[in-house]
XYZ file of C-alpha atoms in Angstrom:
670
model
C -4.971 -14.760 -59.373
C -8.209 -15.883 -59.646
C -10.747 -14.750 -56.994
C -13.046 -17.833 -55.593
C -16.775 -16.888 -55.747
C -18.411 -16.820 -52.363
C -21.445 -17.770 -51.689
C -22.825 -14.147 -51.444
C -20.924 -13.401 -54.840
C -18.100 -11.143 -53.607
C -14.696 -12.532 -54.068
C -12.709 -13.781 -51.919
C -10.419 -10.674 -52.141
C -12.880 -8.005 -51.840
C -14.521 -6.849 -48.679
C -18.274 -6.837 -47.925
C -19.434 -3.162 -47.090
C -20.086 -4.363 -43.534
C -16.414 -4.993 -42.975
C -15.456 -1.866 -44.676
C -17.423 -0.069 -41.886
C -16.504 -2.004 -39.333
C -13.079 -0.964 -40.394
C -14.107 2.364 -40.745
C -15.897 2.389 -37.103
C -12.680 0.814 -35.570
C -10.114 3.566 -37.073
C -12.360 6.404 -36.016
C -12.905 4.876 -32.083
C -8.417 4.674 -32.410
C -8.096 8.092 -34.014
C -10.801 9.476 -31.191
C -8.699 7.327 -28.229
C -5.035 8.554 -29.651
C -6.831 12.222 -29.838
C -7.855 11.717 -25.866
C -4.545 10.682 -24.994
C -2.868 13.923 -26.444
C -5.042 15.963 -25.114
C -4.614 14.049 -21.458
C -0.624 14.449 -21.891
C -0.933 18.426 -22.988
C -3.183 19.052 -19.473
C -0.458 17.016 -17.598
C 2.304 18.796 -19.412
C 0.348 22.188 -18.255
C -0.509 21.120 -14.545
C 3.758 19.932 -14.115
C 4.392 23.513 -15.284
C 2.099 24.863 -12.858
C 3.152 22.474 -9.972
C 7.086 23.670 -10.429
C 5.700 27.269 -10.221
C 4.029 26.619 -7.570
C 6.528 24.854 -5.724
C 9.669 27.607 -6.491
C 7.108 30.292 -4.714
C 6.367 27.962 -1.821
C 9.722 27.235 -0.947
C 11.055 31.029 -1.712
C 8.476 32.782 0.225
C 8.088 33.181 4.230
C 4.642 34.602 4.159
C 2.632 32.301 5.945
C -0.549 33.768 4.061
C 1.216 32.582 1.011
C 2.431 29.583 1.709
C -0.935 28.566 2.620
C -2.566 29.817 -0.848
C 0.178 28.234 -2.203
C -0.517 25.097 -0.768
C -3.882 24.694 -1.557
C -3.320 25.338 -5.285
C -0.717 22.783 -4.868
C -3.467 20.331 -3.372
C -5.471 21.539 -6.369
C -3.373 20.904 -8.806
C -2.097 17.447 -7.025
C -5.679 16.262 -7.323
C -6.075 17.011 -11.165
C -2.770 15.239 -12.017
C -3.990 11.980 -10.058
C -7.098 12.227 -12.270
C -5.559 12.666 -15.476
C -2.881 9.944 -15.007
C -5.758 7.342 -13.743
C -8.347 8.287 -16.874
C -4.946 7.734 -18.987
C -3.953 4.407 -17.716
C -8.144 3.965 -18.102
C -7.417 4.888 -21.547
C -4.273 2.309 -22.248
C -5.799 -0.798 -19.937
C -9.159 -0.038 -22.281
C -11.376 0.067 -18.952
C -13.909 2.099 -19.301
C -14.356 3.562 -15.381
C -17.367 3.233 -13.609
C -18.555 0.288 -15.706
C -17.808 -3.382 -15.000
C -19.232 -6.600 -15.900
C -22.168 -6.484 -14.073
C -25.068 -4.119 -14.544
C -25.697 -4.090 -10.840
C -24.869 -0.885 -9.019
C -22.450 -1.015 -6.139
C -21.439 1.990 -3.887
C -18.263 3.857 -4.617
C -15.377 3.614 -2.654
C -12.216 5.787 -2.027
C -8.805 4.914 -3.590
C -5.963 6.770 -2.846
C -3.692 8.458 -5.341
C -0.066 7.725 -5.903
C 2.801 10.310 -4.443
C 4.614 11.877 -7.537
C 8.613 11.976 -7.406
C 11.345 13.892 -9.403
C 13.954 11.969 -11.145
C 17.242 10.759 -9.351
C 20.859 10.676 -10.600
C 22.090 7.579 -9.079
C 25.216 7.684 -11.326
C 27.582 9.693 -9.402
C 27.031 8.832 -5.684
C 27.193 5.267 -6.206
C 30.776 5.503 -9.046
C 32.143 7.442 -6.203
C 31.303 4.999 -3.358
C 32.373 2.026 -5.343
C 35.508 3.422 -6.338
C 36.153 4.862 -2.955
C 35.082 2.325 -0.596
C 34.874 -0.821 -2.562
C 38.162 -0.399 -4.520
C 36.878 -0.997 -7.959
C 36.173 1.383 -11.145
C 32.890 2.577 -10.608
C 32.457 3.210 -14.423
C 32.320 -0.588 -14.831
C 29.060 -0.639 -13.015
C 27.364 1.373 -15.591
C 25.187 -1.089 -17.007
C 23.881 -1.963 -12.869
C 23.432 1.509 -12.625
C 21.509 2.483 -15.634
C 19.153 -0.856 -14.759
C 18.730 0.495 -10.987
C 17.756 3.903 -12.938
C 15.396 2.358 -15.247
C 13.477 0.512 -12.532
C 12.843 3.389 -10.421
C 11.933 5.659 -13.751
C 9.204 2.518 -14.501
C 8.030 2.472 -10.572
C 6.815 6.250 -10.990
C 3.803 5.483 -13.126
C 2.932 1.930 -12.123
C 0.103 -0.001 -14.153
C -3.173 -0.281 -11.905
C -2.784 -3.983 -11.572
C -0.712 -6.847 -10.310
C 2.065 -6.146 -12.238
C 2.197 -2.246 -10.874
C 2.471 -4.069 -7.556
C 5.594 -6.663 -8.715
C 7.007 -3.285 -10.046
C 6.966 -1.383 -7.124
C 8.104 -4.231 -4.613
C 11.148 -4.923 -7.020
C 11.806 -1.705 -6.720
C 11.793 -1.256 -2.860
C 13.716 -4.955 -2.429
C 16.304 -3.006 -4.618
C 16.529 0.047 -1.919
C 16.528 -2.656 0.853
C 19.933 -4.244 -0.965
C 21.219 -0.457 -1.267
C 20.682 0.001 2.275
C 22.456 -3.083 3.435
C 25.302 -2.605 1.173
C 26.029 1.054 0.894
C 24.962 3.075 4.085
C 26.887 3.355 7.103
C 25.388 5.281 10.565
C 28.087 8.077 9.462
C 27.802 8.326 5.549
C 24.456 8.420 3.392
C 24.017 8.569 -0.514
C 24.046 12.586 -0.448
C 20.821 12.138 -2.529
C 18.111 14.219 -2.231
C 14.957 12.401 -2.783
C 12.122 14.550 -3.793
C 8.320 13.396 -3.062
C 4.967 15.243 -3.366
C 2.548 14.597 -0.434
C -0.519 12.441 -1.599
C -3.499 14.102 -0.262
C -1.849 17.472 -0.128
C 0.832 17.993 -3.091
C 2.970 19.975 -0.900
C 7.011 18.993 -2.169
C 8.883 17.210 0.503
C 12.580 16.035 0.238
C 15.262 14.347 2.358
C 18.871 12.721 2.144
C 17.561 9.687 3.727
C 17.064 6.798 1.794
C 14.468 5.613 4.621
C 12.309 8.432 2.957
C 12.839 6.881 -0.686
C 11.390 3.621 1.127
C 8.724 4.988 3.301
C 7.143 6.672 -0.130
C 7.434 3.580 -2.092
C 5.693 1.262 0.730
C 3.154 4.118 0.572
C 2.357 3.775 -3.033
C 1.962 0.117 -2.657
C -0.695 0.491 -0.346
C -2.397 3.249 -2.742
C -1.998 0.679 -5.469
C -3.971 -1.854 -3.627
C -6.683 0.541 -2.952
C -7.428 1.665 -6.651
C -6.876 -2.222 -7.694
C -10.174 -2.829 -4.794
C -11.600 0.083 -5.980
C -11.723 -1.001 -9.584
C -13.230 -4.420 -8.786
C -16.831 -5.431 -9.839
C -18.320 -5.785 -6.406
C -21.860 -7.257 -7.500
C -20.367 -10.633 -7.545
C -18.818 -12.474 -4.376
C -15.867 -13.079 -6.333
C -15.088 -9.314 -6.986
C -16.403 -8.451 -3.218
C -13.489 -10.601 -1.947
C -10.616 -9.603 -4.208
C -12.025 -5.884 -3.314
C -11.804 -7.241 0.311
C -8.367 -8.507 0.331
C -6.748 -5.456 -1.833
C -8.532 -3.140 0.933
C -6.845 -5.771 3.544
C -3.300 -5.318 1.636
C -3.594 -1.443 1.926
C -4.746 -1.069 5.698
C -1.237 -3.682 6.467
C 0.754 -1.324 3.828
C -0.415 2.055 6.044
C -0.106 0.050 9.485
C 3.431 -1.195 8.367
C 4.626 2.292 7.585
C 2.958 3.616 11.144
C 4.277 1.357 13.373
C 8.002 1.827 12.078
C 8.012 5.271 10.767
C 9.436 8.446 12.925
C 9.645 12.092 11.906
C 7.234 11.891 8.848
C 8.539 15.038 6.266
C 4.459 15.095 4.747
C 1.687 14.682 6.383
C 0.372 11.865 4.291
C 2.705 9.796 6.219
C 2.696 11.281 9.805
C 0.998 8.852 12.242
C -2.029 10.063 12.681
C -2.761 10.422 8.665
C -1.928 6.670 8.304
C -4.148 5.719 11.483
C -6.841 7.694 9.480
C -6.008 5.630 6.098
C -5.771 2.211 7.544
C -8.936 2.906 9.486
C -10.808 4.029 6.112
C -9.491 0.979 4.565
C -10.529 -1.880 7.315
C -14.096 0.010 6.642
C -13.988 -0.073 3.182
C -12.772 -4.176 3.422
C -16.097 -4.415 5.880
C -18.240 -3.134 3.345
C -16.689 -5.562 0.744
C -18.043 -8.195 3.492
C -21.503 -6.888 3.393
C -21.738 -6.760 -0.535
C -20.506 -10.368 -0.534
C -23.321 -11.615 1.674
C -26.347 -9.418 0.030
C -28.003 -11.020 -2.300
C -29.456 -9.126 -5.778
C -32.961 -7.144 -4.990
C -34.821 -9.789 -7.415
C -33.600 -12.620 -5.288
C -33.878 -11.022 -1.949
C -34.423 -14.039 0.860
C -37.593 -14.366 2.815
C -35.584 -15.719 5.394
C -36.247 -14.156 8.997
C -32.829 -14.929 10.558
C -31.018 -13.964 6.598
C -32.389 -10.537 7.125
C -31.323 -10.264 10.512
C -28.215 -11.192 9.686
C -27.698 -8.860 7.153
C -29.159 -5.995 9.350
C -26.356 -6.564 11.767
C -23.661 -6.780 9.376
C -24.931 -3.415 7.989
C -24.780 -2.054 11.405
C -21.231 -3.203 11.158
C -20.250 -1.042 8.424
C -22.246 1.645 9.755
C -20.293 1.783 13.058
C -16.630 1.143 11.371
C -17.469 4.166 9.020
C -18.779 6.226 12.011
C -15.120 5.752 13.555
C -13.566 6.530 10.029
C -15.782 9.980 10.366
C -14.469 10.759 13.687
C -11.010 10.164 13.294
C -11.120 12.429 9.581
C -13.118 15.467 11.608
C -10.109 15.826 14.241
C -7.226 18.103 13.448
C -4.506 17.715 12.184
C -6.243 14.753 10.038
C -9.258 17.327 9.076
C -6.134 19.542 7.609
C -5.001 17.123 5.355
C -7.873 14.663 3.798
C -10.086 16.138 1.395
C -13.369 17.239 2.269
C -15.437 15.079 -0.163
C -13.812 12.177 1.529
C -15.154 12.972 4.961
C -18.177 13.823 3.311
C -18.599 10.282 1.518
C -17.549 8.363 4.943
C -20.588 10.570 6.637
C -23.118 9.675 3.475
C -21.998 5.894 4.150
C -22.620 5.534 7.498
C -25.904 7.007 7.581
C -26.654 4.790 4.635
C -25.652 1.597 6.007
C -26.932 2.657 9.534
C -30.649 2.967 7.571
C -30.120 -0.238 5.405
C -29.681 -2.208 8.985
C -33.225 -0.825 9.744
C -34.381 -1.781 6.402
C -33.401 -5.545 6.998
C -34.596 -5.459 10.341
C -37.853 -4.376 9.156
C -38.059 -7.296 5.900
C -37.462 -9.795 8.863
C -40.307 -8.645 10.498
C -42.709 -8.094 7.541
C -41.722 -9.907 4.850
C -40.259 -12.941 5.972
C -41.965 -16.257 7.020
C -41.793 -16.377 10.814
C -39.692 -18.699 12.334
C -40.328 -20.591 15.356
C -39.775 -19.316 18.766
C -36.434 -21.618 19.545
C -34.598 -20.314 15.957
C -34.774 -16.693 16.373
C -32.052 -14.708 18.137
C -33.058 -12.948 21.750
C -33.880 -9.559 21.760
C -30.183 -8.371 23.209
C -28.540 -10.174 20.389
C -30.151 -7.755 17.892
C -31.073 -4.856 19.418
C -29.249 -2.184 21.591
C -30.990 -1.693 24.648
C -31.427 2.269 25.146
C -29.797 3.870 28.621
C -33.064 4.897 30.003
C -34.588 1.911 29.076
C -36.496 0.281 32.148
C -39.086 -1.779 30.444
C -37.839 -5.611 30.274
C -37.878 -6.876 26.701
C -39.093 -10.242 25.758
C -36.642 -13.210 24.865
C -37.313 -13.211 21.584
C -38.493 -11.265 18.072
C -42.704 -10.574 17.983
C -44.410 -13.507 16.817
C -47.659 -11.632 16.735
C -48.309 -10.422 12.777
C -49.897 -7.289 14.187
C -46.843 -6.514 16.638
C -44.646 -7.573 13.941
C -46.027 -5.222 11.111
C -45.941 -2.491 14.108
C -42.091 -3.037 14.522
C -41.311 -3.265 11.269
C -43.130 -0.163 10.209
C -41.286 1.961 13.219
C -37.862 0.469 11.084
C -38.554 1.227 7.926
C -39.343 5.111 9.305
C -35.690 5.064 10.552
C -34.401 3.818 7.237
C -36.389 6.591 5.132
C -35.025 9.361 7.668
C -31.510 7.499 7.326
C -31.581 7.438 3.926
C -33.215 11.238 3.669
C -30.513 12.441 5.428
C -27.825 10.728 3.498
C -28.932 12.080 0.459
C -28.926 15.475 2.523
C -25.321 15.089 3.059
C -24.847 13.791 -0.184
C -26.233 17.363 -1.795
C -23.896 19.311 0.489
C -20.442 18.586 -1.511
C -20.299 20.122 -4.549
C -17.815 16.769 -5.394
C -20.159 14.545 -4.061
C -23.021 16.175 -6.124
C -21.312 14.805 -9.269
C -20.917 11.429 -8.483
C -24.654 10.409 -9.425
C -23.604 6.740 -8.981
C -23.983 7.166 -5.328
C -27.104 8.890 -5.476
C -28.330 6.675 -7.508
C -28.067 3.592 -5.025
C -29.179 5.651 -2.543
C -32.283 6.989 -4.251
C -33.111 3.648 -5.160
C -32.865 2.185 -1.648
C -35.124 5.025 -0.381
C -37.451 4.157 -2.784
C -38.057 0.498 -1.713
C -38.590 1.642 1.754
C -41.371 4.124 0.828
C -43.016 1.703 -1.158
C -42.406 -1.090 1.457
C -43.619 1.612 4.063
C -46.829 2.662 1.878
C -47.742 -0.961 2.124
C -47.380 -1.371 5.652
C -49.561 2.021 6.047
C -53.065 1.688 7.167
C -55.628 4.622 7.344
C -57.382 3.184 10.640
C -53.902 2.154 12.104
C -54.767 4.750 15.367
C -52.012 2.438 17.879
C -49.043 4.351 19.098
C -46.268 3.954 16.658
C -43.149 1.877 18.114
C -40.076 3.281 18.868
C -37.515 1.419 17.024
C -34.185 0.303 18.877
C -30.832 0.492 17.313
C -29.520 -2.300 15.851
C -26.415 -4.604 17.495
C -23.798 -4.143 15.174
C -22.416 -7.944 14.420
C -19.868 -9.440 11.646
C -19.579 -13.331 10.764
C -16.065 -11.698 9.276
C -14.047 -9.252 10.753
C -11.323 -8.079 8.325
C -8.174 -7.981 9.575
C -4.766 -6.000 8.163
C -2.870 -8.497 5.864
C 1.018 -7.566 4.888
C 1.356 -6.470 1.604
C 3.374 -9.544 -0.689
C 6.841 -7.895 -0.305
C 8.567 -10.712 -1.120
C 6.579 -11.291 -4.751
C 9.071 -8.518 -6.319
C 12.076 -10.245 -5.175
C 14.770 -10.540 -7.393
C 18.249 -10.604 -7.824
C 20.852 -7.622 -5.779
C 21.289 -5.457 -9.085
C 24.913 -4.893 -7.469
C 25.684 -8.715 -6.978
C 28.908 -8.271 -8.530
C 30.517 -6.117 -5.502
C 30.504 -9.815 -3.469
C 27.979 -11.192 -0.618
C 26.821 -8.418 1.166
C 28.291 -10.164 4.878
C 31.788 -8.925 4.015
C 31.169 -6.409 0.899
C 29.412 -3.470 2.235
C 30.112 -0.369 3.129
C 29.881 -1.171 7.206
C 33.336 -3.380 6.704
C 36.707 -1.980 6.055
C 39.177 -3.882 4.739
C 42.466 -4.077 3.056
C 42.990 -5.543 -0.338
C 46.149 -8.039 -0.652
C 47.854 -9.476 -3.320
C 47.832 -10.906 -5.568
C 50.286 -13.285 -3.866
C 51.944 -16.028 -5.713
C 51.178 -19.251 -3.664
C 53.203 -23.004 -4.227
C 52.596 -25.819 -3.281
C 54.749 -27.457 -0.028
C 55.799 -30.788 1.322
C 52.882 -30.483 3.085
C 50.673 -28.573 0.722
C 49.978 -25.014 0.560
C 49.848 -24.599 4.385
C 46.162 -22.937 4.774
C 42.408 -24.331 5.763
C 39.787 -23.201 3.973
C 36.391 -22.704 5.314
C 32.445 -21.387 4.385
C 31.075 -20.234 1.214
C 30.658 -16.784 -0.825
C 33.479 -15.956 -0.347
C 35.685 -18.617 1.280
C 37.456 -18.025 4.372
C 41.328 -18.926 5.399
C 40.203 -20.411 8.457
C 43.852 -21.381 9.898
C 47.369 -20.870 8.290
C 50.110 -23.472 9.501
C 53.401 -21.455 10.910
C 56.366 -21.969 8.920
C 54.170 -23.344 5.684
C 54.095 -21.538 2.362
C 50.441 -19.543 2.836
C 52.433 -18.208 5.821
C 55.410 -16.944 3.965
C 53.281 -15.566 1.227
C 51.640 -12.975 4.173
C 48.322 -14.902 4.125
C 46.756 -14.692 7.685
C 43.526 -16.549 9.328
C 40.165 -14.477 8.995
C 41.403 -13.366 5.068
C 38.526 -14.302 2.472
C 39.541 -15.293 -0.853
C 38.224 -12.675 -3.538
C 40.610 -13.934 -6.565
C 42.297 -17.385 -7.918
C 44.596 -17.226 -10.687
C 42.762 -13.893 -11.907
C 39.203 -15.320 -11.494
C 37.141 -13.505 -9.199
C 35.545 -15.889 -7.002
C 33.651 -13.915 -4.164
C 30.540 -15.917 -5.062
C 32.341 -19.437 -5.158
C 31.526 -22.118 -2.916
C 34.031 -24.333 -0.954
C 34.514 -26.915 -3.331
C 34.964 -24.531 -6.116
C 37.851 -23.521 -4.712
C 39.773 -26.318 -3.696
C 39.517 -27.516 -6.652
C 41.000 -24.600 -8.803
C 44.061 -24.526 -6.203
C 44.413 -28.647 -6.981
C 44.472 -28.054 -10.204
C 47.375 -25.403 -9.591
C 49.939 -28.088 -9.797
C 53.555 -27.201 -9.082
C 53.443 -23.970 -10.959
C 51.450 -22.774 -7.912
C 48.300 -20.520 -7.785
C 47.923 -16.812 -7.709
C 45.295 -15.288 -4.907
C 43.775 -11.991 -3.806
C 42.468 -11.702 -0.323
C 40.952 -9.318 1.699
C 41.582 -8.462 5.087
C 38.977 -7.261 7.227
C 40.218 -4.374 9.186
C 38.879 -3.608 13.192
C 35.961 -0.803 13.011
C 37.168 2.685 14.281
C 33.533 4.378 13.655
C 32.292 5.766 17.103
C 28.539 6.503 17.012
C 28.170 10.534 17.245
C 25.095 12.533 17.893
C 24.532 13.191 14.409
C 25.026 9.826 13.255
C 21.629 8.607 11.841
C 20.968 4.870 10.297
C 17.182 3.598 9.287
C 17.255 0.584 11.139
C 16.331 -2.714 9.025
C 12.675 -3.894 9.659
C 12.200 -7.610 9.942
C 9.341 -9.802 10.268
C 7.247 -10.360 7.404
C 9.300 -9.256 4.663
C 8.968 -5.577 5.158
C 12.878 -5.313 4.895
C 14.657 -8.612 4.107
C 16.236 -9.487 7.296
C 20.387 -9.137 7.737
C 20.572 -13.062 8.564
C 18.359 -13.226 4.813
C 21.242 -11.117 3.268
C 24.277 -12.789 5.594
C 25.483 -9.442 6.908
C 25.743 -8.515 10.409
C 23.993 -6.964 13.018
C 24.185 -3.220 12.427
C 25.707 -0.490 15.298
C 23.012 1.021 17.279
C 20.813 4.107 15.963
C 21.278 6.845 17.569
C 18.963 9.792 18.131
C 19.482 12.818 15.919
C 18.004 16.490 17.474
C 17.007 17.036 13.461
C 13.555 16.228 12.572
C 15.025 13.815 10.079
C 12.779 10.692 8.405
C 13.723 7.199 9.869
C 12.769 3.674 10.505
C 12.606 3.004 14.488
C 11.195 -0.449 15.914
C 8.914 0.885 18.798
C 7.400 -0.825 21.686
C 5.454 -3.763 20.712
C 4.707 -4.637 25.114
C 0.955 -3.499 26.102
C 0.075 -2.630 22.435
C -3.825 -2.261 21.876
C -6.161 -2.528 18.994
C -6.314 1.280 18.205
C -3.779 3.347 16.832
C -1.340 4.470 18.966
C -0.304 8.533 19.173
C 2.890 9.399 17.541
C 5.682 9.078 19.633
C 9.718 9.946 19.899
C 12.000 7.451 18.311
C 13.675 5.159 20.755
C 16.991 3.433 20.493
C 17.225 -0.086 20.035
C 19.465 -1.939 22.290
C 22.244 -3.555 21.419
C 22.265 -6.983 20.134
C 21.923 -9.992 22.545
C 20.700 -13.281 22.824
C 17.233 -12.463 23.615
C 15.352 -11.432 20.588
C 12.767 -8.539 20.525
C 9.067 -10.147 19.831
C 8.354 -9.623 16.019
C 11.876 -9.365 15.190
C 14.364 -12.376 13.854
């Protein structure tokens, strides 16, 4: 082989020292990355062993003090596991935590950790149910069962992006299919679903499939919070994406709270879900403010723009005050991490100070607007309850009055920022969040510099009192339902037949195969419908009547070919092609239901609108029997009354028994 001469004198087959050094550096970095991954896996295994031991002790002991100590240990282990898995995900995706493409510094958000679960063996109960109820060989459905188990295994460790959301929703939709096909009021799958609380790490288990669905829905909301917290909110586009993610998370928690009762774990209780929903809406409101805030170097000198920012910041502060009040009250106070409550308190003080800072900028640093353009005093400031002085119609126009009032607002801003730093220093966990301290400190330095600029030695005037800022926003975020249809896929157990007939809720008898020959008038039957085709009528004395076929039977096989999913035209074509030899049919005859509800019967009600659970009309299945109350605490889906619903979070209420199906539809339900 002849090497061509390169301009630098090196042969084409040789590597320059620069490239060799680059390759060596890449190898070192890859080695360090692999080493860190191995360390994280070892730490995860160690934490899992500690959690297993603590869980066994938690279940074995009856001493309340020991259980409290073990619960605290489980909470600590759960937090460590969440941090380790997030770090492992960041290493796998190549994302450097805390860094974005922009150098701008933003206040950190609060993401939720995903609920952990144990492995589950679907094989035995599903095979037994398929064999006993559906009359088919359960072993022939091993491929479908393996697909379901693989989907659940992948769902346990989703990626922190849209692909992870699609994976969770795909598994959630399969759970809806399982509920519609295999569950009845009197029968469950006989499986124990094990999940760990996201907030405390305490284990919980139930036989109800609703527990599995509710936990997956919680993880869908939690994953939205992690996606929102990872966005680069220094630009308007990133702030918009983060706001949508927090809105979707709030929608998931709201949906869970409105349709969920008897939660077995603290994180899925009505009080906790209400607090999480409020937290997500406050963070979405913060994203609205960040989308409007320009960089510090490009701060607008427009009085009206600064006043709008002030009222937006006051709105964010009001939202966080509401969240802080909710988190500080029991029982939420016992579940939520102390660092969350402290961070929410810091943010409430910080954004309140920002509101006063922007008002000061509007008064002192912006060009005065004409009187007709300025909002009235009552539109910007809250009137003190004891104030008897009449306020002017607009903000002050005189330069000295503006300076005095701006100085008073700066003073309140400085006091609020110093209070935020004090609260930050009181929490051990927050002291390690340097980013938050950096943001508040930078704002404090700007406020102090501006206050020094306005302060005069010969200023003997009485200091003005800065009123509170009226909260106001141009965009009030609303909870949005997660896109549960994005993971929509075919039913894994599609081969069993349409859900309208072939579900555990229906009982049938398999007839045949019967041999059907053509007479002078044909076969003597009338067919109707698709998937499966129904025998609508049988002519008395005809060949079909002689073969034992009856009106209402469903054709499931023609000449040995399964036809549960065939259309009407396909079955007719196959029968016409039979000729004089006739056709071999296999049918199922539905039996009248002999199930009587009992106090022990409990069935999770299928949720309807907006895609939480696929409606029965979409599945083509019949309306289920009414749900009956169970004296035992059991996690279940229930339809709560929608009448008289207010904007606040309702208190937990007892599940109600839904009315039997009627022509009138429940508001919001199909």
